[in-house]
């Protein structure tokens, strides 16, 4: 079965993680992401690697272009970068295009437009003035495709979700127009089929969102510190809020003490020869007691307190046995 092929165009090293996240999102929809690092480009002996990328775009249905703050590799054919030429190639072939620009660069481009004639403008976020020149050119020439500013991968994915859903809805409308001549039975059958397709589409989106949210949750620094204290450095913890942390610590044999000043939870575990205590500050959580993703490890030392105290059993004394 033929599936939409989506070419992901951007500089590579600085946007490597963004490219990977977007490719995984595209695959979750059943579409085919095309990227050179995943062997998506067919290379030939008769053309340069650069030209092979441009030709591969001809075989794709959609191009997603991400413009960051790095110029990237220069083209051997002109003064543009290879990423810029990939976008221009897709525009020439009249492909469906989605353009995303890093927010800092997008905002700075407004300042560039006001000062470009002065000859003294020096960009603070873009590493090459040609990036702002190219964005200015896009604003003049691209009329039918929106140019969206983004701060992180989630912004791009959420926008693509809406865009793909809109394209799918438009397809459903066109399909309904074509079936006006069918009988009522045929119309109902078509509607049921479309409903099932839409339901599967929404389910796949939700499954991807859950997987993506979990991957982000696992990497929260506070969770890494907690699992290291517990001797579970190789484990994966999906603990999103205070209730799930309570349940997990209880399973490990910890008791939950009353709240102390500025400590939302105190967990204690009495063992044979030692006592372990974990204290969590209320500043680790938001107003709904959802665990925050605090990355400053120095700050976390005062928010997550771990104590392990040796205890001496009366039976360990060298004196007489008490009976």
Short mmCIF file of C-alpha atoms in Angstrom, two decimals:
data_model
loop_
_atom_site.label_atom_id
_atom_site.label_comp_id
_atom_site.label_asym_id
_atom_site.label_seq_id
_atom_site.Cartn_x
_atom_site.Cartn_y
_atom_site.Cartn_z
CA UNK A 1 0.00 0.00 0.00
CA UNK A 2 1.36 3.40 -0.97
CA UNK A 3 1.89 5.79 1.94
CA UNK A 4 2.77 9.52 1.99
CA UNK A 5 6.53 10.18 1.89
CA UNK A 6 7.64 13.18 3.98
CA UNK A 7 11.11 14.68 3.46
CA UNK A 8 12.66 16.23 6.60
CA UNK A 9 14.99 19.08 5.68
CA UNK A 10 17.27 20.86 8.18
CA UNK A 11 20.86 21.21 9.26
CA UNK A 12 21.91 17.91 10.81
CA UNK A 13 24.14 18.12 13.88
CA UNK A 14 22.40 20.95 15.77
CA UNK A 15 18.88 19.63 15.02
CA UNK A 16 19.63 15.89 15.18
CA UNK A 17 17.24 15.18 18.07
CA UNK A 18 14.45 17.28 16.53
CA UNK A 19 14.79 15.37 13.25
CA UNK A 20 14.60 12.05 15.07
CA UNK A 21 11.52 13.03 17.13
CA UNK A 22 9.65 14.28 14.05
CA UNK A 23 10.58 11.16 12.08
CA UNK A 24 9.21 8.96 14.89
CA UNK A 25 5.99 11.01 14.91
CA UNK A 26 5.61 10.59 11.13
CA UNK A 27 6.21 6.82 11.40
CA UNK A 28 3.59 6.60 14.18
CA UNK A 29 1.00 7.85 11.66
CA UNK A 30 1.95 5.13 9.19
CA UNK A 31 3.72 7.60 6.89
CA UNK A 32 7.31 7.31 5.61
CA UNK A 33 9.89 9.86 6.83
CA UNK A 34 12.73 10.48 4.37
CA UNK A 35 16.11 11.53 5.83
CA UNK A 36 19.64 10.97 4.61
CA UNK A 37 20.82 9.64 8.01
CA UNK A 38 18.20 6.86 7.87
CA UNK A 39 19.15 5.75 4.36
CA UNK A 40 16.11 7.51 2.93
CA UNK A 41 18.01 9.08 0.03
CA UNK A 42 19.01 6.97 -2.96
CA UNK A 43 22.56 7.87 -3.93
CA UNK A 44 23.94 7.38 -7.45
CA UNK A 45 27.39 7.36 -8.99
CA UNK A 46 26.48 9.82 -11.70
CA UNK A 47 25.33 12.67 -9.42
CA UNK A 48 26.76 14.48 -6.39
CA UNK A 49 25.37 13.60 -2.95
CA UNK A 50 23.82 17.07 -2.88
CA UNK A 51 21.94 16.61 -6.16
CA UNK A 52 20.75 13.16 -5.09
CA UNK A 53 19.00 14.83 -2.12
CA UNK A 54 17.26 17.31 -4.43
CA UNK A 55 16.09 14.49 -6.74
CA UNK A 56 14.77 12.48 -3.79
CA UNK A 57 12.45 15.39 -2.97
CA UNK A 58 10.76 14.84 -6.34
CA UNK A 59 9.63 11.40 -5.09
CA UNK A 60 8.18 12.81 -1.85
CA UNK A 61 4.71 14.24 -1.21
CA UNK A 62 5.51 16.69 1.61
CA UNK A 63 8.60 18.58 2.80
CA UNK A 64 9.03 19.67 6.43
CA UNK A 65 11.74 22.35 6.62
CA UNK A 66 13.29 23.33 9.98
CA UNK A 67 15.45 26.45 10.06
CA UNK A 68 17.61 26.85 13.17
CA UNK A 69 20.45 29.17 14.04
CA UNK A 70 23.16 27.37 12.05
CA UNK A 71 23.83 27.90 8.34
CA UNK A 72 25.00 24.32 7.83
CA UNK A 73 26.77 22.94 4.76
CA UNK A 74 27.25 25.31 1.83
CA UNK A 75 25.95 24.31 -1.57
CA UNK A 76 28.47 23.68 -4.34
CA UNK A 77 26.06 25.24 -6.83
CA UNK A 78 25.27 28.68 -5.32
CA UNK A 79 25.52 30.84 -2.19
CA UNK A 80 22.71 29.03 -0.38
CA UNK A 81 23.11 26.16 2.08
CA UNK A 82 22.01 22.66 1.10
CA UNK A 83 18.99 22.96 3.43
CA UNK A 84 17.94 26.19 1.72
CA UNK A 85 18.26 24.59 -1.72
CA UNK A 86 16.19 21.60 -0.57
CA UNK A 87 13.35 23.98 0.30
CA UNK A 88 13.70 25.87 -2.98
CA UNK A 89 13.67 22.55 -4.87
CA UNK A 90 10.41 21.52 -3.17
CA UNK A 91 8.88 24.91 -3.97
CA UNK A 92 9.91 24.52 -7.62
CA UNK A 93 8.26 21.08 -7.77
CA UNK A 94 5.11 22.50 -6.11
CA UNK A 95 5.29 20.12 -3.16
CA UNK A 96 3.27 20.58 0.01
CA UNK A 97 5.60 22.50 2.35
CA UNK A 98 5.65 23.20 6.09
CA UNK A 99 8.28 25.73 7.26
CA UNK A 100 9.35 26.04 10.91
CA UNK A 101 11.87 28.62 12.17
CA UNK A 102 13.50 28.66 15.61
CA UNK A 103 11.70 31.34 17.64
CA UNK A 104 14.80 33.36 18.60
CA UNK A 105 15.88 33.56 14.95
CA UNK A 106 12.31 34.29 13.82
CA UNK A 107 12.01 37.24 16.22
CA UNK A 108 15.49 38.51 15.42
CA UNK A 109 14.63 38.58 11.71
CA UNK A 110 12.25 41.48 12.37
CA UNK A 111 15.19 43.47 13.74
CA UNK A 112 17.27 42.45 10.73
CA UNK A 113 14.63 43.74 8.29
CA UNK A 114 14.67 47.13 10.02
CA UNK A 115 18.47 47.40 9.97
CA UNK A 116 19.58 45.45 6.89
CA UNK A 117 20.31 48.60 4.87
CA UNK A 118 22.63 49.97 7.55
CA UNK A 119 25.28 47.39 6.74
CA UNK A 120 26.19 47.09 10.42
CA UNK A 121 23.64 44.54 11.65
CA UNK A 122 25.25 41.61 13.50
CA UNK A 123 22.90 38.73 14.42
CA UNK A 124 22.95 37.52 18.00
CA UNK A 125 21.24 34.16 17.42
CA UNK A 126 21.99 33.17 13.81
CA UNK A 127 25.58 32.19 13.09
CA UNK A 128 25.41 33.56 9.53
CA UNK A 129 23.68 36.68 8.16
CA UNK A 130 22.63 34.59 5.14
CA UNK A 131 20.05 32.88 7.35
CA UNK A 132 18.22 36.19 7.84
CA UNK A 133 18.59 37.04 4.16
CA UNK A 134 16.98 33.71 3.24
CA UNK A 135 14.11 34.14 5.75
CA UNK A 136 13.46 37.62 4.36
CA UNK A 137 13.31 36.09 0.88
CA UNK A 138 10.85 33.44 2.08
CA UNK A 139 8.56 36.08 3.57
CA UNK A 140 8.45 37.77 0.17
CA UNK A 141 7.99 34.67 -2.00
CA UNK A 142 6.09 32.12 0.12
CA UNK A 143 2.42 33.11 0.10
CA UNK A 144 0.48 29.84 0.29
CA UNK A 145 2.49 28.12 3.00
CA UNK A 146 2.61 29.38 6.60
CA UNK A 147 5.95 30.10 8.28
CA UNK A 148 5.74 29.01 11.93
CA UNK A 149 8.05 29.91 14.84
CA UNK A 150 8.87 27.09 17.27
CA UNK A 151 10.60 26.73 20.65
CA UNK A 152 10.83 22.93 20.86
CA UNK A 153 9.95 19.74 18.99
CA UNK A 154 6.52 19.56 20.62
CA UNK A 155 5.54 22.83 18.91
CA UNK A 156 6.38 21.35 15.50
CA UNK A 157 4.62 18.05 16.19
CA UNK A 158 1.44 19.71 17.49
CA UNK A 159 1.32 21.98 14.43
CA UNK A 160 1.82 19.02 12.07
CA UNK A 161 -0.95 17.12 13.87
CA UNK A 162 -3.38 19.95 13.16
CA UNK A 163 -2.20 20.39 9.58
CA UNK A 164 -2.41 16.67 8.76
CA UNK A 165 -5.85 16.48 10.40
CA UNK A 166 -7.00 19.44 8.30
CA UNK A 167 -5.70 17.81 5.12
CA UNK A 168 -7.48 14.58 6.05
CA UNK A 169 -10.74 16.42 6.76
CA UNK A 170 -10.51 18.14 3.38
CA UNK A 171 -10.02 14.74 1.74
CA UNK A 172 -13.13 13.46 3.51
CA UNK A 173 -15.10 16.44 2.20
CA UNK A 174 -13.94 15.80 -1.35
CA UNK A 175 -14.77 12.11 -0.96
CA UNK A 176 -18.28 12.99 0.24
CA UNK A 177 -18.79 15.20 -2.82
CA UNK A 178 -17.78 12.37 -5.15
CA UNK A 179 -20.29 10.00 -3.53
CA UNK A 180 -23.37 12.19 -3.97
CA UNK A 181 -24.60 9.90 -6.74
CA UNK A 182 -24.43 6.74 -4.63
CA UNK A 183 -27.37 5.06 -2.97
CA UNK A 184 -28.12 5.62 0.71
CA UNK A 185 -26.61 2.22 1.52
CA UNK A 186 -23.37 3.01 -0.25
CA UNK A 187 -23.17 6.41 1.46
CA UNK A 188 -23.59 4.82 4.89
CA UNK A 189 -20.95 2.21 4.13
CA UNK A 190 -18.52 4.91 3.00
CA UNK A 191 -19.18 6.97 6.12
CA UNK A 192 -18.56 3.96 8.37
CA UNK A 193 -15.26 3.24 6.63
CA UNK A 194 -14.14 6.85 6.94
CA UNK A 195 -15.14 6.89 10.60
CA UNK A 196 -13.03 3.79 11.26
CA UNK A 197 -10.04 5.35 9.48
CA UNK A 198 -10.40 8.56 11.47
CA UNK A 199 -10.75 6.61 14.72
CA UNK A 200 -7.54 4.67 14.00
CA UNK A 201 -5.78 7.92 13.08
CA UNK A 202 -6.76 9.54 16.40
CA UNK A 203 -5.78 6.41 18.35
CA UNK A 204 -2.33 6.34 16.72
CA UNK A 205 -1.85 10.00 17.60
CA UNK A 206 -2.77 9.36 21.23
CA UNK A 207 -0.47 6.32 21.44
CA UNK A 208 2.42 8.37 20.11
CA UNK A 209 1.69 11.22 22.53
CA UNK A 210 1.70 8.80 25.47
CA UNK A 211 5.00 7.27 24.36
CA UNK A 212 6.52 10.71 23.80
CA UNK A 213 5.29 11.99 27.17
CA UNK A 214 6.68 8.89 28.91
CA UNK A 215 10.09 9.31 27.27
CA UNK A 216 10.21 12.90 28.52
CA UNK A 217 9.01 11.82 31.99
CA UNK A 218 11.70 9.14 32.35
CA UNK A 219 14.43 11.74 31.70
CA UNK A 220 13.33 14.16 34.45
CA UNK A 221 16.38 14.92 36.56
CA UNK A 222 14.57 14.64 39.96
CA UNK A 223 13.58 11.07 39.07
CA UNK A 224 17.16 10.24 38.14
CA UNK A 225 18.34 11.45 41.56
CA UNK A 226 15.61 9.55 43.43
CA UNK A 227 16.28 6.26 41.64
CA UNK A 228 20.05 6.63 42.30
CA UNK A 229 19.40 7.06 46.02
CA UNK A 230 17.23 3.95 45.98
CA UNK A 231 19.92 1.92 44.19
CA UNK A 232 17.81 1.68 41.01
CA UNK A 233 20.11 3.53 38.61
CA UNK A 234 19.35 1.10 35.77
CA UNK A 235 15.58 1.18 36.24
CA UNK A 236 13.04 3.29 34.34
CA UNK A 237 10.63 5.20 36.56
CA UNK A 238 7.31 6.56 35.26
CA UNK A 239 6.33 8.66 38.28
CA UNK A 240 4.46 11.78 37.27
CA UNK A 241 2.94 13.10 40.48
CA UNK A 242 2.93 12.77 44.27
CA UNK A 243 0.32 9.98 44.26
CA UNK A 244 2.36 7.69 41.97
CA UNK A 245 5.50 8.40 44.02
CA UNK A 246 3.59 7.51 47.23
CA UNK A 247 2.44 4.21 45.71
CA UNK A 248 5.93 3.34 44.47
CA UNK A 249 7.66 4.11 47.78
CA UNK A 250 5.04 2.10 49.68
CA UNK A 251 5.75 -0.90 47.43
CA UNK A 252 9.44 -0.57 48.35
CA UNK A 253 8.56 -0.83 52.05
CA UNK A 254 8.74 2.86 52.98
CA UNK A 255 6.24 4.44 55.36
CA UNK A 256 4.88 7.93 54.72
CA UNK A 257 5.28 10.44 57.55
CA UNK A 258 3.29 13.57 58.21
CA UNK A 259 4.32 16.65 56.26
CA UNK A 260 7.18 18.69 57.73
CA UNK A 261 7.72 22.42 57.15
CA UNK A 262 8.45 22.92 53.43
CA UNK A 263 8.63 19.12 52.97
CA UNK A 264 5.63 17.71 51.15
CA UNK A 265 6.62 14.09 51.87
CA UNK A 266 8.94 12.17 54.20
CA UNK A 267 9.45 8.46 53.44
CA UNK A 268 11.09 6.22 56.05
CA UNK A 269 12.19 2.58 55.92
CA UNK A 270 13.38 0.80 59.06
CA UNK A 271 15.81 -2.01 58.23
CA UNK A 272 17.78 -4.46 60.38
CA UNK A 273 20.91 -2.34 60.76
CA UNK A 274 20.03 0.99 59.17
CA UNK A 275 17.24 3.47 58.57
CA UNK A 276 16.68 5.10 55.18
CA UNK A 277 14.85 8.42 54.83
CA UNK A 278 13.84 10.33 51.70
CA UNK A 279 12.53 13.91 52.06
CA UNK A 280 10.92 15.73 49.13
CA UNK A 281 10.41 19.50 49.14
CA UNK A 282 7.09 20.99 48.07
CA UNK A 283 9.06 23.08 45.56
CA UNK A 284 9.58 19.92 43.48
CA UNK A 285 5.90 20.03 42.48
CA UNK A 286 3.48 22.47 40.87
CA UNK A 287 0.18 23.51 42.40
CA UNK A 288 -1.42 20.23 41.23
CA UNK A 289 1.43 18.19 42.75
CA UNK A 290 2.82 17.26 39.32
CA UNK A 291 6.58 16.64 39.43
CA UNK A 292 8.52 19.51 37.85
CA UNK A 293 11.44 18.95 35.47
CA UNK A 294 14.06 20.90 37.43
CA UNK A 295 17.50 20.51 35.83
CA UNK A 296 19.69 22.51 38.22
CA UNK A 297 21.41 19.78 40.21
CA UNK A 298 22.77 22.19 42.83
CA UNK A 299 19.24 23.41 43.54
CA UNK A 300 17.97 19.83 43.70
CA UNK A 301 20.39 19.02 46.53
CA UNK A 302 18.23 21.13 48.86
CA UNK A 303 14.94 19.80 47.43
CA UNK A 304 15.71 16.07 47.61
CA UNK A 305 17.28 14.96 50.90
CA UNK A 306 18.47 11.36 51.45
CA UNK A 307 19.64 10.02 54.77
CA UNK A 308 20.94 6.56 55.62
CA UNK A 309 21.67 6.08 59.31
CA UNK A 310 23.27 2.99 60.84
CA UNK A 311 21.32 1.57 63.79
CA UNK A 312 22.66 -0.75 66.49
CA UNK A 313 20.54 -3.63 67.66
CA UNK A 314 20.64 -4.44 71.39
CA UNK A 315 21.52 -8.00 70.40
CA UNK A 316 24.74 -6.78 68.74
CA UNK A 317 26.24 -5.78 72.11
CA UNK A 318 29.08 -7.92 73.41
CA UNK A 319 27.43 -8.07 76.85
CA UNK A 320 25.26 -10.79 78.31
CA UNK A 321 22.37 -12.24 76.36
CA UNK A 322 19.19 -10.65 77.82
CA UNK A 323 17.51 -13.83 79.03
#
